[in-house]
Amino acid sequence: MFKYFTVLFCSFLIISCEYESFELEKDLQTPLASCIDGVAKIPGTDLEFSCLNYDLIGHVSLDEMDAEYGNDCWGWTDNSTGKEYAIMGLTNGTAFIDISDPVKPIYLGKLPTATTESSWRDMKVYKNYLYVVSEAIDHGLQIFDLTKLKVVDSPTVFSSDFSFNEFGQAHNIAINEDSGYAYIAGSCYQNSCKQDRSGSKGLYVLDLLNPLNPEAVIELPDFGYSHDIQVVNYKGPDINFFGEEIYIGSNENRVVFVNVSDKNNPVLISEFEYPEEVTNTEQYTHQAWLTKDQKYLFLGDELDELQIGCIESKGQNCDLVDNTKTYVVDVEDLKHPKLHYIYKSNLEGIDHNGYVNNTEFYLASYTNGLRVIDILNINQKNIFEIGFFDTYFEKEHSGAFNKVGQAKLLDPGGHDGRKGENIEYFNGAWSTYPFFKSENILISDINSGLFIVKKQN
């Protein structure tokens, strides 16, 4: 018995040591480009990236993914192995990258677009399944079993495991993993959208009890077009809504808070509109994300750094008139949200997607790359930038990193398809994913592909 126990114990020690050695080896891996004195330079090239406290760990070019331009990104962790995978939206599909060795990321292949190419593609993960929507006409919802990635030997052209076609195009998707419901933003129910996108719905809900065959629960236009959304089981300070499922929609000119606990009777709780002092620029309420304690909401407006008239002129009369702004909304009382603070960066530029992880806010800021903001003392309105990695090197390099990397003047945000036409500021970092256990952070760059960065020790 003692001998048997000794063998087991020794085996456990060996396995444990091997695991610790593997983790240590990953931690000691040499980055592709270390951030030194404000610059991350890739050895053997003339490519340099502005940075602070973040190293470039790995990169996958658009060439390797056989795409002209990129858009959104998300991540998946295989809980059976601990492997991490990057998922990146492209104009012609959705790419999958094994980043378990982030210094040497492996491109696994692509799920092609369901119909035509599009500048807009969004994806989220529920359990081991990926859900993809796009502004491509008649695209619908693609569902893909991510466990297929575990046995890929070479880049593969994948196919959907299921296609949900009760709506055509859509701008975004959010999934509340706690409730098992998916929420489609800016969808065209039963292909009801016309060329000008009239007929677009604001709220379309799917039950993911059967992840490969979702059930449509309800579609409601009552709360307006939502450009982006977050849905949570509420655990914040407002006891009146504790435990309720709350939908937060960024609705172009306001934020809506909706109680969607009863899918047959969603109830509008409140709306947050801009205060009068924030009216001297273009405006487009784009995306919002709650802090961990759900007391504050970080709200990004995609146009409020541009002069009025910029969009209408299609870039002919278009200048940045302010540094990047993020609105911090106090939502301690969900019925009465109010502006708490306006955070301004030290650079001019447009903000896009932003996410909170613990006490840091990760903001994809187009031509200024990824910005990381310390929000520990948000109560005292004391938040500040602690690091960044600027992926948009084309300001200096004119696309040297990617042969098709010339800046495209496109609209990465508007459901009308015209909002950013011919405006140079809509390039660079589209989105970020800061939720991996490894603390590796994804940045999807419109012009240059996928970047993997990590905070320096």
Coordinates of C-alpha atoms in Angstrom, one line a residue:
M1 CA 0.0 0.0 0.0
F2 CA 2.8 2.4 0.9
K3 CA 4.7 1.5 -2.2
Y4 CA 1.6 2.1 -4.3
F5 CA 1.0 5.5 -2.6
T6 CA 4.7 6.4 -3.2
V7 CA 4.4 5.7 -6.9
L8 CA 1.3 7.8 -7.2
F9 CA 2.8 10.6 -5.2
C10 CA 6.0 10.6 -7.3
S11 CA 3.9 10.5 -10.5
F12 CA 1.9 13.5 -9.2
L13 CA 5.1 15.4 -8.5
I14 CA 6.4 14.6 -12.0
I15 CA 3.2 15.8 -13.6
S16 CA 3.1 18.9 -11.4
C17 CA 6.6 19.8 -12.2
E18 CA 6.1 19.3 -15.9
Y19 CA 3.0 21.5 -15.7
E20 CA 4.9 24.2 -13.7
S21 CA 7.8 23.9 -16.1
F22 CA 5.4 24.4 -19.1
E23 CA 3.9 27.5 -17.4
L24 CA 7.3 28.9 -16.5
E25 CA 8.5 28.3 -20.1
K26 CA 5.5 30.2 -21.4
D27 CA 6.2 33.1 -19.0
L28 CA 9.9 33.2 -20.1
Q29 CA 9.2 33.3 -23.8
T30 CA 10.9 36.1 -25.7
P31 CA 8.3 38.5 -27.1
L32 CA 8.3 39.2 -30.8
A33 CA 9.1 42.8 -30.0
S34 CA 9.8 44.1 -26.5
C35 CA 8.7 47.7 -25.6
I36 CA 11.9 49.5 -24.8
D37 CA 12.0 53.3 -24.3
G38 CA 8.6 53.7 -25.9
V39 CA 9.3 51.6 -29.0
A40 CA 8.7 47.9 -29.9
K41 CA 10.9 47.1 -32.8
I42 CA 10.6 43.8 -34.6
P43 CA 14.2 42.4 -35.1
G44 CA 15.3 42.1 -38.7
T45 CA 12.8 44.7 -39.9
D46 CA 12.3 48.4 -39.9
L47 CA 8.9 48.1 -38.2
E48 CA 8.5 50.0 -35.0
F49 CA 5.4 50.5 -32.8
S50 CA 4.8 53.2 -30.2
C51 CA 4.2 51.5 -26.8
L52 CA 4.2 51.9 -23.1
N53 CA 4.5 48.9 -20.7
Y54 CA 3.2 46.4 -23.3
D55 CA 5.2 44.0 -25.4
L56 CA 4.3 42.6 -28.8
I57 CA 4.1 38.9 -28.2
G58 CA 2.9 37.7 -31.6
H59 CA 1.2 38.7 -34.8
V60 CA -0.8 37.2 -37.7
S61 CA -1.0 39.2 -40.9
L62 CA -4.0 39.7 -43.1
D63 CA -2.0 38.0 -45.9
E64 CA -1.7 34.8 -43.8
M65 CA -5.5 34.9 -43.2
D66 CA -6.1 35.7 -46.9
A67 CA -8.2 38.8 -46.2
E68 CA -8.1 42.4 -47.3
Y69 CA -9.3 44.0 -44.1
G70 CA -10.1 43.0 -40.5
N71 CA -12.7 44.0 -38.0
D72 CA -13.8 42.6 -34.6
C73 CA -12.2 39.9 -32.4
W74 CA -13.1 37.6 -29.5
G75 CA -11.5 34.7 -27.7
W76 CA -12.1 31.1 -26.7
T77 CA -10.4 28.9 -24.1
D78 CA -10.7 25.1 -24.4
N79 CA -11.4 24.2 -20.8
S80 CA -10.3 20.6 -21.4
T81 CA -6.7 21.6 -22.4
G82 CA -6.4 25.2 -21.3
K83 CA -5.5 26.2 -24.8
E84 CA -6.4 29.7 -25.9
Y85 CA -7.7 30.6 -29.3
A86 CA -8.1 34.0 -31.0
I87 CA -11.1 34.6 -33.2
M88 CA -10.9 37.5 -35.7
G89 CA -13.5 38.9 -38.0
L90 CA -12.5 39.7 -41.6
T91 CA -14.2 41.2 -44.6
N92 CA -14.5 37.7 -46.1
G93 CA -15.1 35.5 -43.0
T94 CA -14.0 34.6 -39.5
A95 CA -10.4 33.5 -38.8
F96 CA -9.2 31.1 -36.0
I97 CA -5.7 31.2 -34.5
D98 CA -4.2 28.9 -31.9
I99 CA -2.3 31.2 -29.5
S100 CA -1.4 28.6 -26.9
D101 CA 2.2 29.6 -27.9
P102 CA 1.5 33.3 -28.4
V103 CA 5.0 33.9 -29.8
K104 CA 4.3 31.5 -32.6
P105 CA 0.5 31.8 -33.3
I106 CA -0.9 29.2 -35.6
Y107 CA -3.5 30.2 -38.2
L108 CA -6.0 27.3 -38.3
G109 CA -8.3 28.5 -41.0
K110 CA -11.4 30.4 -41.7
L111 CA -15.2 30.2 -41.6
P112 CA -16.2 32.0 -44.8
T113 CA -18.8 34.7 -44.8
A114 CA -22.3 33.3 -45.3
T115 CA -23.1 35.5 -48.3
T116 CA -21.1 38.5 -49.5
E117 CA -18.1 40.3 -48.0
S118 CA -18.7 43.0 -45.4
S119 CA -16.7 45.4 -43.4
W120 CA -18.8 44.5 -40.3
R121 CA -18.6 41.2 -38.6
D122 CA -19.2 40.4 -34.9
M123 CA -18.9 37.3 -32.9
K124 CA -19.4 35.9 -29.4
V125 CA -18.8 32.6 -27.7
Y126 CA -21.2 30.5 -25.6
K127 CA -19.8 27.3 -24.1
N128 CA -17.9 25.7 -27.0
Y129 CA -19.8 27.4 -29.8
L130 CA -19.2 30.5 -31.8
Y131 CA -22.0 32.8 -33.0
V132 CA -21.3 35.2 -35.9
V133 CA -23.4 38.0 -37.4
S134 CA -22.6 40.4 -40.2
E135 CA -23.9 43.4 -42.1
A136 CA -23.6 41.3 -45.3
I137 CA -27.0 41.0 -47.0
D138 CA -29.0 37.9 -45.9
H139 CA -26.1 36.7 -43.8
G140 CA -28.1 35.5 -40.8
L141 CA -26.4 33.8 -37.8
Q142 CA -23.5 31.3 -38.3
I143 CA -23.0 28.8 -35.5
F144 CA -19.7 26.9 -35.3
D145 CA -18.5 24.1 -33.0
L146 CA -15.1 25.4 -31.8
T147 CA -14.0 21.9 -30.6
K148 CA -13.2 21.3 -34.3
L149 CA -10.2 23.5 -33.9
K150 CA -8.6 20.9 -31.6
V151 CA -7.8 18.5 -34.5
V152 CA -6.7 20.9 -37.2
D153 CA -3.4 20.1 -38.8
S154 CA -3.3 22.7 -41.5
P155 CA -5.3 25.8 -42.5
T156 CA -8.8 24.7 -43.2
V157 CA -11.9 26.2 -44.8
F158 CA -14.6 25.5 -42.3
S159 CA -18.4 25.4 -42.7
S160 CA -21.1 26.3 -40.3
D161 CA -22.6 23.7 -38.1
F162 CA -25.9 25.5 -38.2
S163 CA -27.3 28.6 -39.9
F164 CA -30.1 30.6 -38.4
N165 CA -31.8 32.7 -41.1
E166 CA -34.9 34.3 -39.5
F167 CA -33.1 37.6 -39.7
G168 CA -30.7 38.7 -42.5
Q169 CA -28.0 41.2 -41.7
A170 CA -27.2 42.4 -38.2
H171 CA -24.6 44.6 -36.7
N172 CA -23.8 43.0 -33.4
I173 CA -24.4 40.1 -31.0
A174 CA -24.2 39.8 -27.2
I175 CA -24.5 36.7 -25.2
N176 CA -25.4 36.5 -21.5
E177 CA -23.6 33.4 -20.5
D178 CA -25.3 33.3 -17.2
S179 CA -28.8 33.2 -18.7
G180 CA -28.1 31.4 -21.9
Y181 CA -29.7 34.0 -24.2
A182 CA -28.2 35.7 -27.2
Y183 CA -29.3 39.2 -28.2
I184 CA -29.0 40.4 -31.7
A185 CA -28.3 44.1 -32.3
G186 CA -29.5 46.0 -35.3
S187 CA -31.0 42.9 -37.0
C188 CA -33.3 42.8 -39.9
Y189 CA -36.1 40.4 -38.9
Q190 CA -37.1 38.1 -41.7
N191 CA -34.9 40.3 -44.0
S192 CA -37.1 43.3 -43.5
C193 CA -34.4 45.9 -43.9
K194 CA -34.5 48.0 -47.0
Q195 CA -31.4 49.6 -48.6
D196 CA -31.5 52.5 -46.2
R197 CA -31.8 50.1 -43.3
S198 CA -35.3 51.1 -42.4
G199 CA -37.0 48.1 -40.9
S200 CA -34.0 47.5 -38.6
K201 CA -35.1 46.1 -35.2
G202 CA -33.6 46.9 -31.9
L203 CA -34.0 43.8 -29.9
Y204 CA -34.0 40.2 -31.1
V205 CA -33.6 37.4 -28.6
L206 CA -32.5 33.7 -29.0
D207 CA -32.7 30.9 -26.5
L208 CA -29.4 28.9 -26.6
L209 CA -30.6 26.0 -24.5
N210 CA -29.8 23.9 -27.6
P211 CA -26.6 25.8 -28.7
L212 CA -26.7 24.3 -32.2
N213 CA -30.4 25.0 -32.8
P214 CA -31.4 28.3 -31.0
E215 CA -35.0 29.2 -30.6
A216 CA -36.3 32.6 -31.5
V217 CA -37.9 34.1 -28.4
I218 CA -39.0 37.5 -29.3
E219 CA -38.2 40.5 -31.5
L220 CA -39.1 44.0 -30.4
P221 CA -38.5 47.3 -32.2
D222 CA -39.9 49.4 -29.3
F223 CA -36.6 50.4 -27.8
G224 CA -34.9 51.6 -31.0
Y225 CA -31.9 50.5 -33.0
S226 CA -29.1 49.2 -30.8
H227 CA -25.7 49.5 -32.3
D228 CA -24.0 47.5 -29.6
I229 CA -25.2 45.9 -26.4
Q230 CA -24.2 44.3 -23.1
V231 CA -26.6 42.0 -21.2
V232 CA -26.0 40.9 -17.6
N233 CA -27.6 39.2 -14.7
Y234 CA -27.5 42.3 -12.5
K235 CA -25.5 42.1 -9.2
G236 CA -24.9 45.8 -8.8
P237 CA -25.9 48.3 -6.0
D238 CA -29.5 49.0 -7.1
I239 CA -31.4 46.5 -4.9
N240 CA -34.6 47.1 -7.0
F241 CA -33.1 45.1 -9.8
F242 CA -30.7 42.7 -8.1
G243 CA -30.9 39.3 -9.9
E244 CA -32.8 40.7 -12.9
E245 CA -31.5 40.4 -16.5
I246 CA -30.6 43.9 -17.7
Y247 CA -30.1 44.9 -21.4
I248 CA -27.9 47.9 -22.0
G249 CA -28.2 49.2 -25.6
S250 CA -26.1 51.9 -27.2
N251 CA -28.7 53.4 -29.4
E252 CA -27.0 56.0 -31.6
N253 CA -28.0 59.1 -29.5
R254 CA -28.7 57.6 -26.1
V255 CA -28.2 54.5 -23.9
V256 CA -31.3 52.4 -23.0
F257 CA -31.6 50.2 -19.9
V258 CA -34.2 47.4 -20.3
N259 CA -35.3 44.7 -17.9
V260 CA -35.5 41.6 -20.1
S261 CA -36.0 39.1 -17.3
D262 CA -39.5 38.4 -18.7
K263 CA -38.9 37.7 -22.3
N264 CA -42.6 38.2 -23.1
N265 CA -42.7 41.6 -21.4
P266 CA -39.4 43.6 -21.6
V267 CA -39.6 46.8 -19.6
L268 CA -37.7 50.0 -20.3
I269 CA -36.1 51.1 -17.1
S270 CA -34.5 54.4 -18.2
E271 CA -32.5 56.2 -20.9
F272 CA -29.3 58.1 -20.6
E273 CA -29.0 61.1 -22.9
Y274 CA -26.1 63.5 -23.4
P275 CA -26.0 66.5 -21.1
E276 CA -26.2 69.9 -22.7
E277 CA -22.5 70.6 -22.4
V278 CA -21.7 67.7 -24.7
T279 CA -23.3 69.0 -27.9
N280 CA -20.6 70.8 -29.9
T281 CA -19.4 67.8 -32.0
E282 CA -20.8 65.0 -34.1
Q283 CA -22.3 62.3 -31.9
Y284 CA -22.9 58.5 -32.2
T285 CA -23.5 56.5 -29.1
H286 CA -21.5 53.5 -30.0
Q287 CA -20.7 51.0 -27.3
A288 CA -20.8 50.7 -23.5
W289 CA -19.4 48.3 -20.8
L290 CA -20.1 48.0 -17.1
T291 CA -17.4 48.1 -14.4
K292 CA -17.0 44.9 -12.4
D293 CA -19.2 46.1 -9.5
Q294 CA -21.8 47.3 -12.1
K295 CA -21.8 50.8 -10.5
Y296 CA -20.4 52.6 -13.5
L297 CA -20.8 52.3 -17.3
F298 CA -18.0 53.3 -19.7
L299 CA -19.6 54.8 -22.7
G300 CA -17.9 55.4 -26.0
D301 CA -19.2 57.8 -28.6
E302 CA -17.6 57.1 -32.0
L303 CA -18.0 60.6 -33.5
D304 CA -17.7 63.0 -30.6
E305 CA -14.1 63.9 -31.5
L306 CA -15.1 65.1 -34.9
Q307 CA -16.3 68.6 -35.9
I308 CA -20.0 69.0 -36.8
G309 CA -20.6 68.5 -40.5
C310 CA -17.8 65.9 -40.9
I311 CA -20.1 63.0 -41.7
E312 CA -22.4 64.9 -44.0
S313 CA -19.4 66.2 -46.0
K314 CA -18.1 62.6 -46.4
G315 CA -14.7 63.6 -45.1
Q316 CA -14.3 66.8 -47.2
N317 CA -14.7 69.0 -44.2
C318 CA -13.5 66.8 -41.4
D319 CA -11.1 67.5 -38.6
L320 CA -10.5 66.1 -35.1
V321 CA -11.5 68.8 -32.7
D322 CA -10.9 67.1 -29.4
N323 CA -8.9 64.4 -27.7
T324 CA -10.4 60.9 -27.3
K325 CA -13.3 61.1 -24.8
T326 CA -15.0 58.4 -22.8
Y327 CA -18.1 59.1 -20.7
V328 CA -18.3 57.5 -17.3
V329 CA -22.0 57.1 -16.3
D330 CA -23.1 56.5 -12.8
V331 CA -25.7 53.7 -12.9
E332 CA -25.9 53.1 -9.1
D333 CA -29.6 54.0 -9.6
L334 CA -30.7 52.3 -12.8
K335 CA -33.8 54.4 -13.0
H336 CA -31.7 57.6 -12.9
P337 CA -28.4 57.2 -14.7
K338 CA -26.2 60.3 -14.6
L339 CA -22.9 61.5 -16.0
H340 CA -20.1 61.0 -13.4
Y341 CA -17.0 62.0 -15.3
I342 CA -15.6 62.6 -18.8
Y343 CA -12.2 60.9 -19.3
K344 CA -10.0 62.5 -21.9
S345 CA -6.9 61.0 -23.3
N346 CA -3.8 63.0 -24.1
L347 CA -4.2 62.3 -27.9
E348 CA -6.6 63.3 -30.6
G349 CA -8.4 60.4 -32.1
I350 CA -11.6 58.3 -32.2
D351 CA -12.5 55.5 -29.8
H352 CA -14.2 52.3 -30.8
N353 CA -14.7 49.2 -28.7
G354 CA -13.8 49.2 -24.9
Y355 CA -14.0 46.5 -22.3
V356 CA -13.5 46.4 -18.5
N357 CA -11.5 43.7 -16.8
N358 CA -11.1 44.1 -13.0
T359 CA -9.7 47.5 -12.4
E360 CA -8.5 48.3 -16.0
F361 CA -10.4 49.6 -19.0
Y362 CA -9.0 48.4 -22.4
L363 CA -9.9 50.7 -25.3
A364 CA -9.4 50.0 -29.0
S365 CA -8.8 53.5 -30.2
Y366 CA -8.5 53.2 -34.0
T367 CA -5.3 55.1 -35.1
N368 CA -4.0 55.3 -31.5
G369 CA -4.1 51.5 -31.0
L370 CA -4.9 49.9 -27.7
R371 CA -5.0 52.2 -24.6
V372 CA -5.1 50.8 -21.1
I373 CA -6.6 52.9 -18.4
D374 CA -6.4 52.4 -14.6
I375 CA -9.9 52.8 -13.1
L376 CA -9.2 51.7 -9.5
N377 CA -10.2 55.1 -8.2
I378 CA -13.1 55.8 -10.4
N379 CA -15.2 56.9 -7.5
Q380 CA -12.8 59.8 -7.0
K381 CA -12.8 60.5 -10.8
N382 CA -9.1 59.6 -10.8
I383 CA -8.5 57.4 -13.8
F384 CA -5.5 57.5 -16.0
E385 CA -3.6 55.8 -18.8
I386 CA -1.0 53.2 -17.6
G387 CA 0.0 51.7 -20.9
F388 CA -0.7 51.4 -24.7
F389 CA 0.3 49.6 -27.8
D390 CA -0.2 51.5 -31.1
T391 CA -0.8 49.0 -33.9
Y392 CA -1.4 51.7 -36.5
F393 CA 2.1 52.0 -37.8
E394 CA 0.9 53.1 -41.2
K395 CA 1.3 56.6 -40.0
E396 CA 5.0 55.9 -40.6
H397 CA 5.2 52.8 -42.7
S398 CA 2.5 52.9 -45.4
G399 CA 1.5 49.3 -45.1
A400 CA 4.9 47.6 -45.0
F401 CA 3.6 45.0 -42.6
N402 CA 0.9 43.7 -44.9
K403 CA 1.0 44.0 -48.7
V404 CA -2.7 45.0 -48.8
G405 CA -2.3 47.2 -45.8
Q406 CA -2.9 50.6 -47.4
A407 CA -5.4 52.5 -45.3
K408 CA -8.9 51.9 -46.4
L409 CA -11.3 54.8 -45.8
L410 CA -14.3 53.0 -44.6
D411 CA -17.1 53.1 -42.1
P412 CA -16.5 50.5 -39.4
G413 CA -19.4 51.5 -37.3
G414 CA -22.5 52.9 -39.0
H415 CA -25.6 50.9 -39.8
D416 CA -26.3 53.2 -42.6
G417 CA -23.1 52.3 -44.3
R418 CA -22.0 55.9 -44.9
K419 CA -20.9 57.3 -41.5
G420 CA -17.2 57.0 -42.0
E421 CA -16.9 57.3 -45.7
N422 CA -13.6 58.8 -46.9
I423 CA -12.6 59.7 -43.3
E424 CA -9.0 58.7 -42.5
Y425 CA -9.5 58.4 -38.8
F426 CA -11.5 55.1 -39.1
N427 CA -8.4 52.9 -39.4
G428 CA -6.2 50.9 -37.0
A429 CA -7.4 49.1 -33.9
W430 CA -11.0 48.0 -34.2
S431 CA -11.4 45.9 -31.1
T432 CA -9.6 44.1 -28.2
Y433 CA -10.1 41.0 -26.1
P434 CA -8.5 41.3 -22.6
F435 CA -10.2 38.3 -20.9
F436 CA -7.7 35.4 -21.3
K437 CA -6.3 33.8 -18.1
S438 CA -2.8 34.1 -19.6
E439 CA -3.3 37.9 -19.6
N440 CA -2.4 37.9 -23.3
I441 CA -4.5 40.6 -25.0
L442 CA -5.8 40.5 -28.5
I443 CA -6.0 43.6 -30.8
S444 CA -7.7 43.3 -34.1
D445 CA -6.4 45.9 -36.5
I446 CA -8.3 46.9 -39.7
N447 CA -5.2 47.3 -41.8
S448 CA -2.7 44.9 -40.3
G449 CA -4.3 41.8 -38.8
L450 CA -4.1 40.3 -35.3
F451 CA -1.8 41.5 -32.6
I452 CA -1.1 39.7 -29.3
V453 CA 0.3 41.9 -26.6
K454 CA 1.0 41.5 -22.9
K455 CA 1.8 43.7 -20.0
Q456 CA 5.5 43.7 -19.1
N457 CA 6.5 42.2 -15.7

